[in-house]
């Protein structure tokens, strides 16, 4: 038989419950405070060590901080960054993915994941993370960080020969980037790499608009104009670059090449028959010299029937200049084909290559 | 004026008390959790990095202090919490000593907090049972309710410790009460939910582990999970046998030497913790790390085996603490290790290692504790992923059967017998084949009488068949009965309906347990057995003799007749 409860049992029990509730609340408060305090202590120590470049020691401190407050994203991010610097990419990625699960919009987390994916050769994944970083949330300097992330993405896309995607990113960047000579110069260079010299020229002009004595911008504009095929404009830009930075050997060499192209360009409009003939002979001589140099370099016999034919053309006298020029041009193309077969083509931008490419068909 | 309490019915009181038990237990478990962390922080600091002298000293001191508390001061706190709760349920009418509660709190906070490789769930379960028992006595519950109150508290305790109410309920139903038909289910649910709500109130609603999204990438992966099940089952059996072997051996040591065993166990844990600090304490942080692929395969397997070894030593030497967390740890690491190897070498696409960590956890749990349902739902509750159910069922079931095959005696039964108790186990119940109505029923044959049949005709039939009792068909799906004595008393020409009372008898179905028939056979001499799809179809009849024959009390007749 059950013993009936004593009078007031329920009341006393509820009072005891209330007392235990209050005691637990106080204990929990003290517990949380101590946990937070211990975690912060390790975090600060980790930051100091990371500042000293002691990444393994910093990582250990961040791990300790996390063992107290394993949900605090600051500690996890700091640990991931330390691990990234230690090139412990697998664990860094595990932490970053966890941070991303908790906060998929974090710009920094996505950027770090993008870098890890890029380092691991996972281009598509990296591009995806870069895009998330660009459109993500940044706690500090959001505009600058987004632009920097986009630049990294463009670099990656260009490295992996995805020019169209890179160009799309560049156009978006151009639309949102603030004024700044360095930024415009950088964009100009990337536009050039992405195969859009007109956009590159615009970017360089913007940079020049900010500082007319910006030699680098003039140099870049010259390259853009060169790529467009406007050699006279390129010459002017290079001259401006030299004016701003006199004696630059690189600019001088490029100016010389541009001069050479302008003088020998058979594709230039409105040139007389005499000039065409003269240019074709000069170009033929160069093409022959280039082939012979190539054959010598590759250890093959120098005297070829084609070379002999070219020599004969150069030796002969022209009765009809237009016809002779046409014969010269045909021979130049044969020599260039032979050179390509023997040694490959010289790098793009080489004056001779540019001149041959501009030969009238 | 009477208190509202005394105006309530016993059922209402029990339900209200279940909520009180849940809230009290939840508060106690919050304090227990905090106490363990405080001890860990002050004794060991953060368990990261290698080589720390504190890890050598504190487990020894902690083991010594905890063993002294349960060995000298609170003797009732000694032993497995699950078995103590089962003993309260089966043996001592729900009595759990308050000393057990206090002793478990103090001893386990110190032993687990100081880095000994044991878990807080079993003590939490015991404390919950203690709270429930105390409140049950204070509120003067009847004897029947008092018996049930300890499991109610146990569910609150384990639910609060895991922060998973379903797991708490299932474990108590599966292991402590060993029955799925218990009427106490509502109270257990209320207590477990109340306790978990309190824990979440104070410590936050975050689950035990942060589980990343999981997907089964290829059906062939189930083979890998099956292999994990086999590995989990074998390791579980090895573990149980190891504990049994170690306990038996260590008990033979001189009494004086036995006193030093916990210290030696603490020292060994400390030595292991120099290289693998993750194995110290409950190890939930390490499981969390494994779930996020922060360990390589070799380290995962190493951690799993090391944890198994140090837990075996700590538990066998009598350091107070539970086995749930170490079991989850071991399974998680072994699963993670195998999963990492599978993701590298399995020829078909396979998921990330974290899924294997999770499934491994449940697999080893199912193998050691023989609670496959709890294991499956625990993993489901922790991961909140439906996709994981299928791999978990495959691995958990295989592990359960492999472990049972290799080690027939379940873990808690082994411990109980070692402590001199013979407590029932759901796993052993499952192994016993229960008899059903169909095992004892006789086919109806020709001997179903009509109410219009003359008594004389019925007597002739009786003489021919040798039966002592018949069914009398009253109408569609209604039968009564007639006994030989009743026939002998009637006029030969009189119809049966004129002689016999012919009240309709209850019907039985062939799949019902045999004890359902026994209740009716005390009142009726024969019960019709009918089809569930059509109660008008008579499948047979059951008599007391038939039941006796089914149990082997009477020899079975060579032919079949309606009556026994």
Coordinates of N, CA and C in Angstrom, one line a residue, chain A residues 1-11 13-14 16-17 20-21 23-25 27-28 30-32 34-35 38 42 60 63-68 70-71 76 90-91 94-95 98 101, chain B residues 1-5 13 20 23-24 27-28 30-31 33-34 37-38 41-42 45-48 135 138-142 201-204 206-210 212-213 285 288 292-294:
Chain A
X1 N 0.8 -1.2 0.0 CA 0.0 0.0 0.0 C 0.9 1.3 0.0
X2 N 0.5 2.2 -0.8 CA 1.4 3.4 -0.9 C 1.1 4.3 0.3
X3 N 2.3 5.0 0.6 CA 2.1 6.0 1.7 C 1.7 7.3 1.1
X4 N 0.6 7.9 1.5 CA 0.2 9.2 0.9 C 1.2 10.3 1.1
X5 N 1.4 11.2 0.2 CA 2.4 12.2 0.3 C 2.1 13.1 1.5
X6 N 3.1 13.6 2.1 CA 2.9 14.5 3.3 C 2.3 15.8 2.8
X7 N 1.6 16.5 3.7 CA 1.0 17.8 3.3 C 2.1 18.7 2.9
X8 N 1.9 19.4 1.8 CA 2.9 20.4 1.3 C 4.0 19.8 0.5
X9 N 4.0 18.5 0.2 CA 5.1 17.9 -0.6 C 5.2 18.6 -1.9
X10 N 4.1 18.8 -2.6 CA 4.2 19.4 -3.9 C 4.8 20.8 -3.8
X11 N 4.4 21.6 -2.8 CA 4.9 23.0 -2.6 C 6.4 22.9 -2.4
X13 N 8.4 20.6 -3.1 CA 9.1 20.1 -4.3 C 9.3 21.2 -5.3
X14 N 8.2 22.0 -5.5 CA 8.3 23.1 -6.5 C 9.3 24.1 -6.0
X16 N 12.0 23.5 -4.2 CA 13.3 22.9 -4.4 C 13.7 23.0 -5.9
X17 N 12.7 22.8 -6.7 CA 12.9 22.9 -8.2 C 13.3 24.3 -8.5
X20 N 16.8 24.9 -7.4 CA 17.8 24.2 -8.2 C 17.9 24.9 -9.6
X21 N 16.8 25.5 -10.1 CA 16.8 26.2 -11.3 C 17.7 27.4 -11.2
X23 N 20.0 28.0 -9.0 CA 21.5 27.6 -8.8 C 22.1 27.2 -10.2
X24 N 21.3 26.4 -11.0 CA 21.8 26.0 -12.3 C 22.1 27.2 -13.2
X25 N 21.2 28.1 -13.1 CA 21.3 29.3 -14.0 C 22.6 30.1 -13.6
X27 N 25.2 28.8 -12.1 CA 26.4 28.0 -12.4 C 26.6 28.0 -13.9
X28 N 25.6 28.0 -14.7 CA 25.7 28.1 -16.2 C 26.4 29.4 -16.6
X30 N 28.4 31.3 -14.8 CA 29.8 31.2 -14.5 C 30.6 30.3 -15.5
X31 N 29.9 29.2 -15.8 CA 30.5 28.3 -16.8 C 30.8 28.9 -18.1
X32 N 29.8 29.6 -18.6 CA 29.9 30.3 -19.9 C 31.0 31.4 -19.9
X34 N 33.6 31.6 -17.9 CA 35.0 31.0 -17.8 C 35.4 30.4 -19.1
X35 N 34.4 29.7 -19.8 CA 34.7 29.1 -21.1 C 35.2 30.2 -22.1
X38 N 38.6 31.6 -21.2 CA 39.7 30.7 -21.5 C 40.0 30.7 -23.0
X42 N 43.4 32.0 -25.2 CA 44.2 31.2 -26.2 C 44.2 31.9 -27.5
X60 N 48.2 25.7 -32.6 CA 47.9 25.0 -31.3 C 47.1 25.8 -30.4
X63 N 43.6 26.0 -31.6 CA 42.9 24.7 -31.3 C 42.4 24.7 -29.9
X64 N 43.2 25.2 -29.0 CA 42.8 25.3 -27.6 C 41.6 26.2 -27.4
X65 N 41.6 27.3 -28.1 CA 40.5 28.2 -28.1 C 39.2 27.5 -28.5
X66 N 39.4 26.7 -29.6 CA 38.2 26.0 -30.2 C 37.7 24.9 -29.2
X67 N 38.7 24.3 -28.5 CA 38.2 23.3 -27.6 C 37.3 23.8 -26.5
X68 N 37.4 25.1 -26.2 CA 36.5 25.7 -25.2 C 35.2 26.2 -25.9
X70 N 33.8 25.7 -29.4 CA 34.1 25.2 -30.7 C 33.1 25.7 -31.8
X71 N 32.2 26.6 -31.4 CA 31.3 27.1 -32.4 C 31.7 28.5 -32.8
X76 N 37.9 29.4 -35.5 CA 38.0 28.4 -36.5 C 38.7 29.1 -37.8
X90 N 44.7 20.2 -46.2 CA 43.6 19.3 -46.0 C 42.8 19.7 -44.8
X91 N 43.5 20.0 -43.7 CA 42.8 20.4 -42.5 C 42.2 21.8 -42.6
X94 N 39.0 21.5 -44.3 CA 38.0 20.9 -43.4 C 37.4 22.0 -42.6
X95 N 38.2 22.8 -42.0 CA 37.7 23.9 -41.1 C 36.9 24.9 -41.9
X98 N 33.6 23.8 -42.9 CA 32.7 23.8 -41.7 C 32.2 25.3 -41.5
X101 N 29.6 26.0 -44.1 CA 28.3 25.3 -43.8 C 27.5 26.2 -42.8
Chain B
X1 N -8.0 22.3 3.4 CA -8.2 22.1 2.0 C -7.2 21.1 1.5
X2 N -7.7 20.2 0.6 CA -6.8 19.2 0.2 C -5.9 19.7 -0.9
X3 N -4.7 19.2 -1.0 CA -3.8 19.6 -2.1 C -4.3 19.1 -3.4
X4 N -4.0 19.8 -4.5 CA -4.5 19.3 -5.8 C -3.9 17.9 -6.1
X5 N -2.7 17.7 -5.6 CA -2.1 16.4 -5.8 C -2.9 15.2 -5.4
X13 N -1.2 11.6 -11.7 CA -0.1 11.9 -10.8 C 1.2 11.4 -11.4
X20 N 8.0 16.5 -13.7 CA 8.9 16.9 -12.6 C 10.2 16.2 -12.6
X23 N 12.4 17.5 -15.4 CA 12.9 18.8 -15.2 C 14.1 18.7 -14.1
X24 N 13.8 18.0 -13.1 CA 14.9 17.8 -12.0 C 16.1 17.1 -12.6
X27 N 18.1 19.5 -14.9 CA 18.9 20.4 -14.2 C 20.1 19.7 -13.6
X28 N 19.9 18.5 -13.1 CA 21.0 17.8 -12.5 C 22.1 17.5 -13.6
X30 N 22.6 19.1 -16.3 CA 23.3 20.4 -16.7 C 24.5 20.6 -15.7
X31 N 24.2 20.4 -14.4 CA 25.2 20.6 -13.4 C 26.3 19.6 -13.6
X33 N 27.3 18.0 -16.3 CA 28.0 18.4 -17.5 C 29.0 19.5 -17.2
X34 N 28.5 20.5 -16.5 CA 29.4 21.7 -16.1 C 30.5 21.2 -15.1
X37 N 33.3 19.5 -17.0 CA 34.1 20.5 -17.8 C 35.0 21.3 -16.8
X38 N 34.4 21.7 -15.7 CA 35.2 22.5 -14.7 C 36.4 21.6 -14.3
X41 N 38.9 21.5 -17.2 CA 39.7 22.7 -17.4 C 40.7 23.0 -16.3
X42 N 40.3 22.7 -15.1 CA 41.3 23.0 -14.0 C 42.4 22.0 -13.9
X45 N 43.4 21.5 -18.5 CA 43.4 22.6 -19.5 C 42.7 22.1 -20.7
X46 N 43.2 22.6 -21.9 CA 42.5 22.2 -23.1 C 43.3 20.9 -23.6
X47 N 42.5 20.0 -24.1 CA 43.1 18.7 -24.5 C 43.6 18.8 -25.9
X48 N 44.6 19.7 -26.2 CA 45.2 19.8 -27.5 C 46.7 19.8 -27.4
X135 N 11.6 11.1 -6.0 CA 10.3 11.9 -6.1 C 9.1 10.9 -6.0
X138 N 8.6 10.4 -2.4 CA 8.1 11.6 -1.7 C 6.6 11.8 -2.0
X139 N 6.2 11.4 -3.2 CA 4.8 11.6 -3.6 C 4.0 10.4 -3.4
X140 N 4.5 9.4 -2.7 CA 3.8 8.2 -2.3 C 3.1 7.4 -3.4
X141 N 3.9 7.2 -4.5 CA 3.3 6.4 -5.6 C 3.0 5.0 -5.1
X142 N 2.1 4.4 -5.8 CA 1.7 3.0 -5.5 C 2.9 2.1 -5.9
X201 N 17.8 24.5 -22.7 CA 17.5 25.9 -22.1 C 18.8 26.4 -21.6
X202 N 19.6 25.6 -20.9 CA 20.8 26.1 -20.3 C 22.0 26.0 -21.1
X203 N 22.2 24.9 -21.8 CA 23.4 24.7 -22.6 C 23.3 24.9 -24.1
X204 N 22.1 25.3 -24.5 CA 21.9 25.5 -26.0 C 21.3 24.3 -26.7
X206 N 22.2 23.1 -29.5 CA 23.1 22.5 -30.5 C 23.2 21.0 -30.2
X207 N 23.2 20.2 -31.3 CA 23.3 18.7 -31.1 C 24.7 18.4 -30.6
X208 N 24.8 17.1 -30.2 CA 26.1 16.6 -29.6 C 27.2 16.8 -30.6
X209 N 26.9 16.6 -31.9 CA 27.9 16.7 -32.9 C 27.4 17.6 -34.0
X210 N 28.3 18.3 -34.7 CA 27.8 19.1 -35.9 C 28.1 18.2 -37.1
X212 N 28.0 17.2 -40.9 CA 27.9 17.8 -42.3 C 26.9 17.0 -43.1
X213 N 26.4 17.6 -44.2 CA 25.4 16.9 -45.1 C 26.0 15.6 -45.6
X285 N 34.7 15.8 -28.5 CA 35.3 16.8 -29.4 C 36.1 16.1 -30.5
X288 N 33.7 14.9 -33.0 CA 33.3 16.1 -33.8 C 34.4 16.4 -34.9
X292 N 34.5 15.9 -39.3 CA 34.8 17.0 -40.3 C 36.1 16.7 -40.9
X293 N 36.5 15.4 -41.0 CA 37.6 14.9 -41.8 C 38.9 15.6 -41.4
X294 N 39.1 15.7 -40.1 CA 40.4 16.3 -39.7 C 41.5 15.3 -39.3

